[in-house]
Amino acid sequence: MSLNATDPSLGILLPDPKTMAIGITSIPSPIRDTVIGSWLNWMLMGTLIVQTYFYQTHFSNDRSLIRGLVYSVVALDVAQTVVGSHAVWRHTVAKWNEPSSLFEFTWSIAVLVTFAGFISVIVQLFYCWRIWILAANNLWMRGMALVIVLISLSQAAVGIVSSIVFQLHASQEQLLKYHPQFTYTISGGFLADTLITGSMIYILRNARNSQGTFNHMGGTLDRLINNALQTGFVTMTCAAVDLALFVTVTTANYHYTPTFILGKLYSNSLLATLNARSRVGKNTAAEDSLYLPNAGSMSLQVARAVESSTDEDTLTHSRKRGKVGPWGS
């Protein structure tokens, strides 16, 4: 970049506009994509805080394991938000007006992938547990749950290890070198989300279509189906966009934006699923095991609305029974 003009009012040299324009257009700047991703990330963080507050006020009596899972995911997402903000700060403030920094890969971008890997595998394993519980006597669906577990664990492991190794010698050449590993991570997450959503809809629709005389459960199952479809569709769509951008556009950083928000979408999906119990029924405090006959003789445990006041005897009886269902109550 050459300097060939002087601003009379400031007495400083100004860059040659032609040279500057050529330089900017030839640099694959990550600033735009990280800023947009960070904005969306903070917006989803606000949604996550609201959902966490709702969960705490309505379902504080959930099992310790489920509450620990929720708070762990939220803590990871808070840390992810801080790391993502560092990436934006570095490009827009700390390294502002340093064109060479646009070619550098900051450690926080690699850590974003690591956090997304941890959050995705935690949430996907939770959904696999739900499938395992719901498909109590269906060996095919339980086998599918195990397949999803393997896919989820493998994609998370590959993504986490690759991002750590990549950061040791971060460069565009290294990114291209590890392109297959990151592609597997993103595509594996997309495949796991697709299988989870399809499995949940299959199980719940079978229950809906073969409930027999249990007509009062139809509305509840319809709401569960809609919830499974909506929460699964969000993460599937983001993973698909991330995969498409990462694979097809290797000379730019468009995939940064979905990478920033993917972890938040998993966390919000988890809490939306747990909080949906308030819509399924009033003051859901217990679960009843229902046998819903169908072609596969599937025994389902479905979270059923228990319309009652906060009768301590009823709640105590429910806790003493110690029944564990797919909602984690």
GROMACS .gro file of C-alpha atoms in nm:
model
  329
    1MET     CA    1   0.000   0.000   0.000
    2SER     CA    2   0.155   0.331  -0.109
    3LEU     CA    3   0.113   0.681   0.035
    4ASN     CA    4   0.084   0.956  -0.223
    5ALA     CA    5  -0.142   1.230  -0.091
    6THR     CA    6  -0.142   1.474   0.197
    7ASP     CA    7  -0.443   1.595   0.395
    8PRO     CA    8  -0.380   1.971   0.440
    9SER     CA    9  -0.597   1.994   0.750
   10LEU     CA   10  -0.415   1.714   0.932
   11GLY     CA   11  -0.074   1.724   0.773
   12ILE     CA   12  -0.060   1.346   0.730
   13LEU     CA   13  -0.011   1.120   0.434
   14LEU     CA   14  -0.315   0.934   0.303
   15PRO     CA   15  -0.303   0.595   0.131
   16ASP     CA   16  -0.339   0.565  -0.242
   17PRO     CA   17  -0.711   0.480  -0.295
   18LYS     CA   18  -0.638   0.256  -0.593
   19THR     CA   19  -0.379   0.052  -0.408
   20MET     CA   20  -0.596   0.035  -0.098
   21ALA     CA   21  -0.897  -0.088  -0.295
   22ILE     CA   22  -0.695  -0.362  -0.459
   23GLY     CA   23  -0.553  -0.471  -0.124
   24ILE     CA   24  -0.890  -0.489   0.051
   25THR     CA   25  -1.065  -0.682  -0.224
   26SER     CA   26  -0.783  -0.937  -0.236
   27ILE     CA   27  -0.793  -1.009   0.138
   28PRO     CA   28  -1.039  -1.276   0.267
   29SER     CA   29  -1.145  -1.072   0.569
   30PRO     CA   30  -1.313  -1.264   0.856
   31ILE     CA   31  -1.434  -0.944   1.023
   32ARG     CA   32  -1.782  -0.936   0.869
   33ASP     CA   33  -1.853  -1.302   0.940
   34THR     CA   34  -1.727  -1.295   1.299
   35VAL     CA   35  -1.919  -0.977   1.380
   36ILE     CA   36  -2.247  -1.112   1.241
   37GLY     CA   37  -2.188  -1.443   1.418
   38SER     CA   38  -2.116  -1.266   1.746
   39TRP     CA   39  -2.432  -1.055   1.720
   40LEU     CA   40  -2.645  -1.364   1.666
   41ASN     CA   41  -2.453  -1.545   1.939
   42TRP     CA   42  -2.535  -1.275   2.194
   43MET     CA   43  -2.900  -1.270   2.087
   44LEU     CA   44  -2.924  -1.645   2.143
   45MET     CA   45  -2.744  -1.601   2.475
   46GLY     CA   46  -3.028  -1.378   2.586
   47THR     CA   47  -3.278  -1.644   2.481
   48LEU     CA   48  -3.078  -1.905   2.670
   49ILE     CA   49  -3.081  -1.695   2.988
   50VAL     CA   50  -3.460  -1.660   2.969
   51GLN     CA   51  -3.502  -2.033   2.911
   52THR     CA   52  -3.268  -2.115   3.198
   53TYR     CA   53  -3.466  -1.888   3.432
   54PHE     CA   54  -3.791  -2.053   3.319
   55TYR     CA   55  -3.643  -2.398   3.377
   56GLN     CA   56  -3.518  -2.307   3.724
   57THR     CA   57  -3.853  -2.161   3.832
   58HIS     CA   58  -4.068  -2.444   3.693
   59PHE     CA   59  -3.856  -2.760   3.710
   60SER     CA   60  -3.614  -2.714   3.998
   61ASN     CA   61  -3.723  -3.056   4.130
   62ASP     CA   62  -3.583  -3.243   3.830
   63ARG     CA   63  -3.333  -3.518   3.896
   64SER     CA   64  -2.985  -3.399   3.991
   65LEU     CA   65  -2.839  -3.555   3.678
   66ILE     CA   66  -3.069  -3.357   3.450
   67ARG     CA   67  -3.015  -3.032   3.639
   68GLY     CA   68  -2.641  -3.089   3.629
   69LEU     CA   69  -2.660  -3.147   3.254
   70VAL     CA   70  -2.856  -2.825   3.200
   71TYR     CA   71  -2.625  -2.610   3.411
   72SER     CA   72  -2.315  -2.765   3.253
   73VAL     CA   73  -2.439  -2.683   2.905
   74VAL     CA   74  -2.528  -2.329   3.011
   75ALA     CA   75  -2.182  -2.282   3.168
   76LEU     CA   76  -2.014  -2.405   2.850
   77ASP     CA   77  -2.222  -2.165   2.646
   78VAL     CA   78  -2.134  -1.870   2.868
   79ALA     CA   79  -1.766  -1.954   2.819
   80GLN     CA   80  -1.826  -1.993   2.445
   81THR     CA   81  -1.981  -1.646   2.434
   82VAL     CA   82  -1.675  -1.496   2.603
   83VAL     CA   83  -1.441  -1.672   2.361
   84GLY     CA   84  -1.646  -1.561   2.062
   85SER     CA   85  -1.639  -1.203   2.186
   86HIS     CA   86  -1.260  -1.225   2.208
   87ALA     CA   87  -1.242  -1.320   1.841
   88VAL     CA   88  -1.447  -1.016   1.744
   89TRP     CA   89  -1.250  -0.787   1.977
   90ARG     CA   90  -0.922  -0.900   1.827
   91HIS     CA   91  -1.026  -0.829   1.469
   92THR     CA   92  -1.220  -0.508   1.527
   93VAL     CA   93  -1.025  -0.342   1.810
   94ALA     CA   94  -0.693  -0.498   1.911
   95LYS     CA   95  -0.572  -0.559   1.554
   96TRP     CA   96  -0.765  -0.284   1.382
   97ASN     CA   97  -0.585  -0.129   1.084
   98GLU     CA   98  -0.338  -0.419   1.071
   99PRO     CA   99  -0.410  -0.591   0.739
  100SER     CA  100  -0.168  -0.872   0.815
  101SER     CA  101  -0.387  -0.984   1.107
  102LEU     CA  102  -0.663  -1.073   0.861
  103PHE     CA  103  -0.452  -1.366   0.748
  104GLU     CA  104  -0.400  -1.490   1.103
  105PHE     CA  105  -0.617  -1.746   1.282
  106THR     CA  106  -0.687  -1.648   1.639
  107TRP     CA  107  -0.701  -1.922   1.902
  108SER     CA  108  -1.056  -1.826   1.998
  109ILE     CA  109  -1.196  -1.941   1.662
  110ALA     CA  110  -1.052  -2.289   1.717
  111VAL     CA  111  -1.185  -2.294   2.073
  112LEU     CA  112  -1.533  -2.210   1.939
  113VAL     CA  113  -1.524  -2.537   1.746
  114THR     CA  114  -1.414  -2.719   2.062
  115PHE     CA  115  -1.701  -2.576   2.266
  116ALA     CA  116  -1.949  -2.658   1.989
  117GLY     CA  117  -1.821  -3.016   1.993
  118PHE     CA  118  -1.869  -3.055   2.368
  119ILE     CA  119  -2.215  -2.896   2.369
  120SER     CA  120  -2.339  -3.090   2.067
  121VAL     CA  121  -2.233  -3.428   2.203
  122ILE     CA  122  -2.392  -3.359   2.544
  123VAL     CA  123  -2.725  -3.257   2.390
  124GLN     CA  124  -2.725  -3.537   2.134
  125LEU     CA  125  -2.654  -3.798   2.401
  126PHE     CA  126  -2.946  -3.663   2.601
  127TYR     CA  127  -3.174  -3.709   2.301
  128CYS     CA  128  -3.036  -4.061   2.249
  129TRP     CA  129  -3.125  -4.140   2.609
  130ARG     CA  130  -3.480  -4.021   2.543
  131ILE     CA  131  -3.504  -4.246   2.237
  132TRP     CA  132  -3.371  -4.539   2.441
  133ILE     CA  133  -3.634  -4.486   2.710
  134LEU     CA  134  -3.925  -4.428   2.472
  135ALA     CA  135  -3.843  -4.730   2.256
  136ALA     CA  136  -3.835  -4.966   2.552
  137ASN     CA  137  -3.925  -5.284   2.358
  138ASN     CA  138  -3.827  -5.180   2.007
  139LEU     CA  139  -3.485  -5.326   1.931
  140TRP     CA  140  -3.458  -5.144   1.598
  141MET     CA  141  -3.502  -4.803   1.756
  142ARG     CA  142  -3.270  -4.887   2.044
  143GLY     CA  143  -3.015  -4.996   1.786
  144MET     CA  144  -3.064  -4.664   1.611
  145ALA     CA  145  -3.000  -4.485   1.941
  146LEU     CA  146  -2.667  -4.667   1.972
  147VAL     CA  147  -2.573  -4.577   1.615
  148ILE     CA  148  -2.647  -4.210   1.687
  149VAL     CA  149  -2.433  -4.228   2.001
  150LEU     CA  150  -2.138  -4.359   1.798
  151ILE     CA  151  -2.181  -4.092   1.530
  152SER     CA  152  -2.213  -3.816   1.789
  153LEU     CA  153  -1.909  -3.925   1.990
  154SER     CA  154  -1.693  -3.972   1.681
  155GLN     CA  155  -1.779  -3.637   1.522
  156ALA     CA  156  -1.724  -3.453   1.850
  157ALA     CA  157  -1.392  -3.628   1.913
  158VAL     CA  158  -1.264  -3.558   1.562
  159GLY     CA  159  -1.373  -3.194   1.582
  160ILE     CA  160  -1.221  -3.131   1.924
  161VAL     CA  161  -0.888  -3.301   1.849
  162SER     CA  162  -0.858  -3.144   1.503
  163SER     CA  163  -0.927  -2.793   1.633
  164ILE     CA  164  -0.662  -2.833   1.905
  165VAL     CA  165  -0.400  -2.970   1.664
  166PHE     CA  166  -0.487  -2.706   1.404
  167GLN     CA  167  -0.433  -2.425   1.653
  168LEU     CA  168  -0.075  -2.537   1.716
  169HIS     CA  169   0.018  -2.430   1.362
  170ALA     CA  170  -0.281  -2.227   1.249
  171SER     CA  171  -0.272  -2.116   0.888
  172GLN     CA  172  -0.480  -2.134   0.572
  173GLU     CA  173  -0.265  -2.425   0.456
  174GLN     CA  174  -0.330  -2.613   0.780
  175LEU     CA  175  -0.702  -2.546   0.748
  176LEU     CA  176  -0.701  -2.704   0.404
  177LYS     CA  177  -0.499  -2.994   0.544
  178TYR     CA  178  -0.758  -3.062   0.814
  179HIS     CA  179  -1.050  -2.985   0.584
  180PRO     CA  180  -1.165  -3.351   0.569
  181GLN     CA  181  -1.167  -3.381   0.949
  182PHE     CA  182  -1.371  -3.065   0.999
  183THR     CA  183  -1.603  -3.170   0.717
  184TYR     CA  184  -1.664  -3.500   0.894
  185THR     CA  185  -1.736  -3.317   1.219
  186ILE     CA  186  -1.997  -3.089   1.065
  187SER     CA  187  -2.156  -3.360   0.851
  188GLY     CA  188  -2.157  -3.603   1.145
  189GLY     CA  189  -2.342  -3.352   1.360
  190PHE     CA  190  -2.594  -3.293   1.081
  191LEU     CA  191  -2.648  -3.668   1.036
  192ALA     CA  192  -2.692  -3.723   1.411
  193ASP     CA  193  -2.947  -3.441   1.433
  194THR     CA  194  -3.138  -3.582   1.136
  195LEU     CA  195  -3.150  -3.933   1.283
  196ILE     CA  196  -3.254  -3.803   1.625
  197THR     CA  197  -3.538  -3.597   1.482
  198GLY     CA  198  -3.655  -3.879   1.256
  199SER     CA  199  -3.642  -4.134   1.539
  200MET     CA  200  -3.839  -3.917   1.780
  201ILE     CA  201  -4.107  -3.842   1.521
  202TYR     CA  202  -4.130  -4.211   1.426
  203ILE     CA  203  -4.172  -4.322   1.787
  204LEU     CA  204  -4.426  -4.057   1.877
  205ARG     CA  205  -4.627  -4.097   1.556
  206ASN     CA  206  -4.647  -4.471   1.612
  207ALA     CA  207  -4.778  -4.401   1.959
  208ARG     CA  208  -5.021  -4.144   1.820
  209ASN     CA  209  -5.155  -4.373   1.547
  210SER     CA  210  -5.195  -4.680   1.767
  211GLN     CA  211  -5.310  -4.537   2.096
  212GLY     CA  212  -5.639  -4.724   2.074
  213THR     CA  213  -5.877  -4.611   2.344
  214PHE     CA  214  -5.632  -4.360   2.491
  215ASN     CA  215  -5.778  -4.073   2.291
  216HIS     CA  216  -5.704  -3.825   2.567
  217MET     CA  217  -5.334  -3.862   2.485
  218GLY     CA  218  -5.371  -3.752   2.122
  219GLY     CA  219  -5.322  -3.382   2.185
  220THR     CA  220  -5.025  -3.443   2.413
  221LEU     CA  221  -4.851  -3.662   2.156
  222ASP     CA  222  -4.919  -3.410   1.880
  223ARG     CA  223  -4.750  -3.140   2.086
  224LEU     CA  224  -4.454  -3.368   2.154
  225ILE     CA  225  -4.421  -3.442   1.781
  226ASN     CA  226  -4.430  -3.072   1.695
  227ASN     CA  227  -4.170  -2.996   1.961
  228ALA     CA  228  -3.937  -3.271   1.836
  229LEU     CA  229  -3.972  -3.147   1.479
  230GLN     CA  230  -3.916  -2.780   1.562
  231THR     CA  231  -3.615  -2.824   1.790
  232GLY     CA  232  -3.452  -3.074   1.557
  233PHE     CA  233  -3.513  -2.866   1.246
  234VAL     CA  234  -3.329  -2.564   1.389
  235THR     CA  235  -3.001  -2.746   1.460
  236MET     CA  236  -3.029  -2.948   1.137
  237THR     CA  237  -3.067  -2.632   0.930
  238CYS     CA  238  -2.774  -2.453   1.093
  239ALA     CA  239  -2.549  -2.760   1.057
  240ALA     CA  240  -2.651  -2.795   0.692
  241VAL     CA  241  -2.571  -2.429   0.619
  242ASP     CA  242  -2.239  -2.459   0.804
  243LEU     CA  243  -2.150  -2.771   0.607
  244ALA     CA  244  -2.246  -2.619   0.272
  245LEU     CA  245  -2.045  -2.301   0.330
  246PHE     CA  246  -1.741  -2.485   0.467
  247VAL     CA  247  -1.727  -2.733   0.178
  248THR     CA  248  -1.815  -2.507  -0.114
  249VAL     CA  249  -1.643  -2.180  -0.014
  250THR     CA  250  -1.285  -2.263   0.083
  251THR     CA  251  -1.140  -1.919   0.002
  252ALA     CA  252  -1.355  -1.721   0.247
  253ASN     CA  253  -1.480  -1.749   0.603
  254TYR     CA  254  -1.856  -1.746   0.552
  255HIS     CA  255  -1.889  -2.055   0.771
  256TYR     CA  256  -1.778  -1.851   1.074
  257THR     CA  257  -2.132  -1.719   1.123
  258PRO     CA  258  -2.307  -2.058   1.170
  259THR     CA  259  -2.006  -2.183   1.367
  260PHE     CA  260  -2.060  -1.904   1.621
  261ILE     CA  261  -2.424  -1.993   1.686
  262LEU     CA  262  -2.438  -2.372   1.650
  263GLY     CA  263  -2.357  -2.438   2.016
  264LYS     CA  264  -2.624  -2.189   2.127
  265LEU     CA  265  -2.883  -2.360   1.911
  266TYR     CA  266  -2.807  -2.695   2.074
  267SER     CA  267  -2.837  -2.544   2.422
  268ASN     CA  268  -3.161  -2.365   2.342
  269SER     CA  269  -3.294  -2.683   2.184
  270LEU     CA  270  -3.223  -2.879   2.503
  271LEU     CA  271  -3.392  -2.625   2.727
  272ALA     CA  272  -3.685  -2.581   2.488
  273THR     CA  273  -3.742  -2.956   2.503
  274LEU     CA  274  -3.735  -2.963   2.882
  275ASN     CA  275  -3.943  -2.648   2.921
  276ALA     CA  276  -4.204  -2.780   2.677
  277ARG     CA  277  -4.341  -2.988   2.963
  278SER     CA  278  -4.520  -2.677   3.085
  279ARG     CA  279  -4.717  -2.674   2.759
  280VAL     CA  280  -4.777  -3.048   2.753
  281GLY     CA  281  -4.960  -3.029   3.083
  282LYS     CA  282  -5.019  -2.812   3.385
  283ASN     CA  283  -4.769  -2.850   3.667
  284THR     CA  284  -4.616  -3.164   3.524
  285ALA     CA  285  -4.481  -3.332   3.832
  286ALA     CA  286  -4.498  -3.703   3.757
  287GLU     CA  287  -4.496  -3.952   3.474
  288ASP     CA  288  -4.716  -4.250   3.409
  289SER     CA  289  -4.604  -4.550   3.210
  290LEU     CA  290  -4.851  -4.614   2.930
  291TYR     CA  291  -4.868  -4.923   2.718
  292LEU     CA  292  -4.962  -4.813   2.371
  293PRO     CA  293  -5.012  -5.124   2.155
  294ASN     CA  294  -4.881  -5.108   1.799
  295ALA     CA  295  -4.729  -5.328   1.532
  296GLY     CA  296  -4.400  -5.345   1.713
  297SER     CA  297  -4.551  -5.395   2.060
  298MET     CA  298  -4.373  -5.082   2.171
  299SER     CA  299  -4.398  -4.992   2.536
  300LEU     CA  300  -4.372  -4.618   2.575
  301GLN     CA  301  -4.322  -4.393   2.868
  302VAL     CA  302  -4.482  -4.067   2.767
  303ALA     CA  303  -4.473  -3.755   2.975
  304ARG     CA  304  -4.840  -3.706   3.057
  305ALA     CA  305  -5.006  -3.399   3.193
  306VAL     CA  306  -5.084  -3.436   3.559
  307GLU     CA  307  -5.338  -3.167   3.628
  308SER     CA  308  -5.319  -3.115   3.997
  309SER     CA  309  -5.241  -2.850   4.249
  310THR     CA  310  -4.912  -2.859   4.432
  311ASP     CA  311  -5.048  -3.131   4.658
  312GLU     CA  312  -4.749  -3.238   4.864
  313ASP     CA  313  -4.885  -3.590   4.908
  314THR     CA  314  -4.912  -3.639   4.532
  315LEU     CA  315  -4.565  -3.502   4.468
  316THR     CA  316  -4.414  -3.707   4.747
  317HIS     CA  317  -4.581  -4.021   4.614
  318SER     CA  318  -4.447  -3.951   4.267
  319ARG     CA  319  -4.094  -3.906   4.396
  320LYS     CA  320  -4.112  -4.222   4.607
  321ARG     CA  321  -4.210  -4.425   4.304
  322GLY     CA  322  -3.878  -4.317   4.152
  323LYS     CA  323  -4.000  -4.346   3.795
  324VAL     CA  324  -3.764  -4.204   3.539
  325GLY     CA  325  -3.895  -4.101   3.201
  326PRO     CA  326  -3.766  -3.940   2.887
  327TRP     CA  327  -3.817  -3.590   3.018
  328GLY     CA  328  -3.583  -3.626   3.313
  329SER     CA  329  -3.839  -3.570   3.588
   0.00000   0.00000   0.00000
